[in-house]
Coordinates of C-alpha atoms in Angstrom, one line a residue:
X1499 CA -0.1 -0.1 -0.7
X1500 CA 2.9 2.5 0.7
X1501 CA 4.6 1.7 -2.8
X1502 CA 0.5 2.6 -4.6
X1503 CA -0.6 4.9 -2.6
X1504 CA -4.4 5.8 -1.4
X1505 CA -6.8 4.4 -3.2
X1506 CA -10.6 4.3 -2.8
X1507 CA -10.7 0.4 -2.7
X1508 CA -8.3 0.6 0.5
X1509 CA -11.0 3.8 1.4
X1510 CA -14.5 0.6 1.8
X1511 CA -11.6 -1.5 3.2
X1512 CA -11.2 1.5 6.4
X1513 CA -14.2 1.6 6.8
X1514 CA -15.3 -2.0 6.3
X1515 CA -12.1 -2.6 9.6
X1516 CA -13.5 0.1 11.1
X1517 CA -17.3 -0.9 11.1
X1518 CA -15.7 -4.2 12.2
X1519 CA -13.8 -2.6 15.1
X1520 CA -17.6 -0.8 16.5
X1521 CA -19.7 -4.4 16.7
X1522 CA -20.6 -4.4 13.2
X1523 CA -20.3 -8.5 11.8
X1524 CA -17.2 -10.1 10.6
X1525 CA -19.0 -10.5 6.8
X1526 CA -19.3 -7.2 6.6
X1527 CA -16.1 -7.5 5.0
X1528 CA -16.4 -10.0 3.0
X1529 CA -17.5 -7.3 -0.4
X1530 CA -14.1 -5.7 0.3
X1531 CA -12.6 -6.9 -3.0
X1532 CA -8.2 -7.4 -2.0
X1533 CA -7.9 -10.0 -4.9
X1534 CA -4.8 -7.6 -5.7
X1535 CA -3.3 -8.3 -3.2
X1536 CA -4.0 -12.0 -1.5
X1537 CA -4.3 -15.2 -3.6
X1538 CA -7.0 -17.0 -3.4
X1539 CA -5.6 -20.2 -2.6
X1540 CA -4.0 -17.5 1.2
X1541 CA -7.6 -16.4 1.3
X1542 CA -8.8 -20.1 1.6
X1543 CA -5.1 -21.0 4.1
X1544 CA -6.2 -18.3 6.2
X1545 CA -9.8 -19.7 6.8
X1546 CA -8.6 -23.0 7.3
X1547 CA -6.4 -21.6 9.8
X1548 CA -8.5 -19.1 11.4
X1549 CA -10.3 -22.5 12.7
X1550 CA -7.7 -24.8 13.7
X1551 CA -7.0 -21.4 15.8
X1552 CA -10.7 -21.9 17.2
X1553 CA -12.7 -24.7 15.8
X1554 CA -16.4 -25.4 15.7
X1555 CA -17.6 -26.1 19.0
X1556 CA -20.9 -25.2 20.6
X1557 CA -20.5 -22.0 18.3
X1558 CA -19.4 -21.2 15.2
X1559 CA -15.4 -21.0 14.6
X1560 CA -12.8 -18.8 13.2
X1561 CA -13.0 -18.8 10.4
X1562 CA -16.8 -19.9 10.8
X1563 CA -17.4 -16.0 11.5
X1564 CA -14.5 -15.3 8.6
X1565 CA -12.2 -14.2 11.1
X1566 CA -9.8 -14.7 8.3
X1567 CA -11.6 -11.4 6.1
X1568 CA -10.6 -9.3 9.4
X1569 CA -7.1 -9.8 9.2
X1570 CA -6.4 -9.9 5.5
X1571 CA -8.0 -5.9 6.3
X1572 CA -6.1 -5.5 9.2
X1573 CA -2.7 -6.9 7.9
X1574 CA -3.2 -4.4 4.8
X1575 CA -3.8 -1.4 7.1
X1576 CA -1.2 -1.9 9.2
X1577 CA -3.3 -3.1 12.3
X1578 CA -0.4 -3.7 15.5
X1579 CA 2.7 -2.4 13.3
X1580 CA 1.8 -5.3 10.4
X1581 CA 3.2 -2.7 7.9
X1582 CA 7.0 -1.5 9.5
X1583 CA 9.5 -2.1 7.9
X1584 CA 11.3 -5.6 9.1
X1585 CA 15.4 -5.1 10.4
X1586 CA 16.2 -7.4 8.0
X1587 CA 19.4 -8.4 9.4
X1588 CA 18.1 -9.8 12.3
X1589 CA 15.3 -12.4 10.7
X1590 CA 15.6 -15.6 9.2
X1591 CA 15.4 -16.5 5.7
X1592 CA 13.1 -19.0 6.5
X1593 CA 11.4 -15.1 7.2
X1594 CA 13.8 -12.6 5.2
X1595 CA 12.3 -14.3 1.7
X1596 CA 9.2 -13.1 2.2
X1597 CA 10.0 -9.2 3.0
X1598 CA 8.9 -6.8 0.1
X1599 CA 10.9 -4.1 -1.8
X1600 CA 9.6 -1.6 1.1
X1601 CA 11.0 -4.1 3.7
X1602 CA 7.9 -5.2 4.8
X1603 CA 6.5 -8.5 5.5
X1604 CA 4.0 -11.1 3.4
X1605 CA 2.3 -12.0 7.3
X1606 CA 0.2 -14.0 4.4
X1607 CA 3.1 -15.0 1.5
X1608 CA 5.1 -16.3 5.4
X1609 CA 1.8 -18.3 6.9
X1610 CA 1.5 -20.0 3.0
X1611 CA 5.2 -21.6 2.5
X1612 CA 5.5 -22.7 6.2
X1613 CA 2.0 -24.1 6.3
X1614 CA 3.0 -25.8 3.4
X1615 CA 6.4 -26.9 5.1
X1616 CA 5.0 -27.3 8.0
X1617 CA 2.1 -30.7 6.5
X1618 CA 5.2 -31.8 4.4
X1619 CA 3.1 -30.9 1.1
X1620 CA -0.1 -29.3 -0.1
X1621 CA -1.6 -27.7 3.1
X1622 CA -4.8 -27.0 1.4
X1623 CA -4.6 -30.7 -0.4
X1624 CA -3.7 -32.6 2.6
X1625 CA -6.5 -34.0 5.6
X1626 CA -7.9 -32.0 8.2
X1627 CA -6.1 -33.9 11.1
X1628 CA -2.8 -33.3 9.1
X1629 CA -3.5 -29.1 9.4
X1630 CA -4.6 -29.1 12.1
X1631 CA -0.3 -30.8 12.9
X1632 CA 1.3 -28.1 10.7
X1633 CA -1.1 -25.0 12.1
X1634 CA -0.2 -26.4 16.5
X1635 CA 4.0 -27.3 15.3
X1636 CA 3.8 -24.1 14.1
X1637 CA 2.5 -22.0 16.4
X1638 CA 4.3 -24.6 18.5
X1639 CA 7.7 -23.4 17.8
X1640 CA 7.0 -19.5 18.0
X1641 CA 5.6 -19.7 21.6
X1642 CA 8.4 -22.2 22.9
X1643 CA 11.1 -20.8 24.4
X1644 CA 14.4 -19.3 23.3
X1645 CA 16.3 -16.8 23.0
X1646 CA 14.4 -13.8 24.5
X1647 CA 16.8 -12.0 21.7
X1648 CA 15.8 -13.9 19.1
X1649 CA 13.3 -11.7 16.7
X1650 CA 9.3 -12.3 17.2
X1651 CA 8.6 -15.1 14.8
X1652 CA 5.6 -13.4 12.8
X1653 CA 2.5 -16.2 13.9
X1654 CA 2.5 -14.6 16.2
X1655 CA 1.0 -10.7 15.6
X1656 CA -1.8 -13.4 12.8
X1657 CA -2.4 -16.2 15.9
X1658 CA -3.3 -11.9 17.9
X1659 CA -4.9 -11.0 14.4
X1660 CA -7.2 -13.8 14.1
X1661 CA -8.2 -14.2 18.2
X1662 CA -8.9 -9.8 18.4
X1663 CA -11.7 -11.0 14.4
X1664 CA -13.6 -13.2 16.5
X1665 CA -13.7 -12.2 19.7
X1666 CA -15.0 -8.4 18.9
X1667 CA -16.9 -10.3 16.9
X1668 CA -21.2 -10.6 18.0
X1669 CA -20.2 -14.5 18.1
X1670 CA -17.1 -14.0 19.8
X1671 CA -18.0 -11.7 22.1
X1672 CA -21.8 -12.8 23.0
X1673 CA -21.9 -16.6 22.0
X1674 CA -18.6 -17.2 23.4
X1675 CA -18.0 -14.7 26.2
X1676 CA -20.4 -13.8 28.6
X1677 CA -21.6 -10.3 26.9
X1678 CA -23.3 -7.1 29.6
X1679 CA -24.6 -4.1 26.9
X1680 CA -24.8 -1.7 30.2
X1681 CA -23.0 -3.4 34.3
X1682 CA -25.0 -3.1 36.7
X1683 CA -22.5 -1.9 40.0
X1684 CA -19.6 -3.9 41.1
X1685 CA -19.2 -6.3 43.0
X1686 CA -16.0 -7.9 43.9
X1687 CA -16.8 -11.8 44.6
X1688 CA -19.7 -13.8 41.6
X1689 CA -19.9 -16.8 42.0
X1690 CA -18.0 -18.9 39.5
X1691 CA -18.4 -22.4 38.0
X1692 CA -17.2 -25.2 36.0
X1693 CA -17.9 -24.6 32.6
X1694 CA -18.6 -20.1 33.3
X1695 CA -17.4 -18.9 30.5
X1696 CA -15.2 -15.8 30.3
X1697 CA -17.3 -11.9 30.4
X1698 CA -16.4 -10.2 27.0
X1699 CA -14.8 -7.0 29.1
X1700 CA -12.9 -8.8 30.6
X1701 CA -10.5 -10.1 27.4
X1702 CA -7.7 -7.9 25.7
X1703 CA -7.3 -8.9 23.5
X1704 CA -3.4 -8.9 25.3
X1705 CA -2.8 -12.0 26.4
X1706 CA -3.2 -15.5 24.1
X1707 CA -1.3 -19.0 24.2

């Protein structure tokens, strides 16, 4: 985006992202055309990845509610610093090979390559069990205890965006979590029983593992 200027499409994408942030359904962003920057295969891989992060249970999974579309727009607009130039000198070759000419990382290109490698071939053509194992392997590697000075895996930002998309959606915010539009009085001690859902006001999209 930085190398081609701001376009009408970018403006529409930003409006859709804003609509999502203030509580409109994630499906709103599906009308935005991002085919010039994201391939159909990358979109499909991201959907399967989101579904692996938050699978379908009693509520729809992250892929079901379109979290991948949110992530695509978030990346296009640089949410969470994802459009900041990377210091290639400190990055492994497995990351630098996915840098754009302006020094920013193409997260979806990296994810496509990484999951294909983890699935030992075609990620989308693999069985559901192998796809889940491939995502789990990437996640485990990203969050493993390593050298604190080493650069963070791109997966951490991608996972954070998937979680943000899900828990700011209607499904995640009011069905997966408990939601109260107008909170009542302050109660410092509330009963908690097995199966109790967290409150949506407690979720910050920051702490995850």
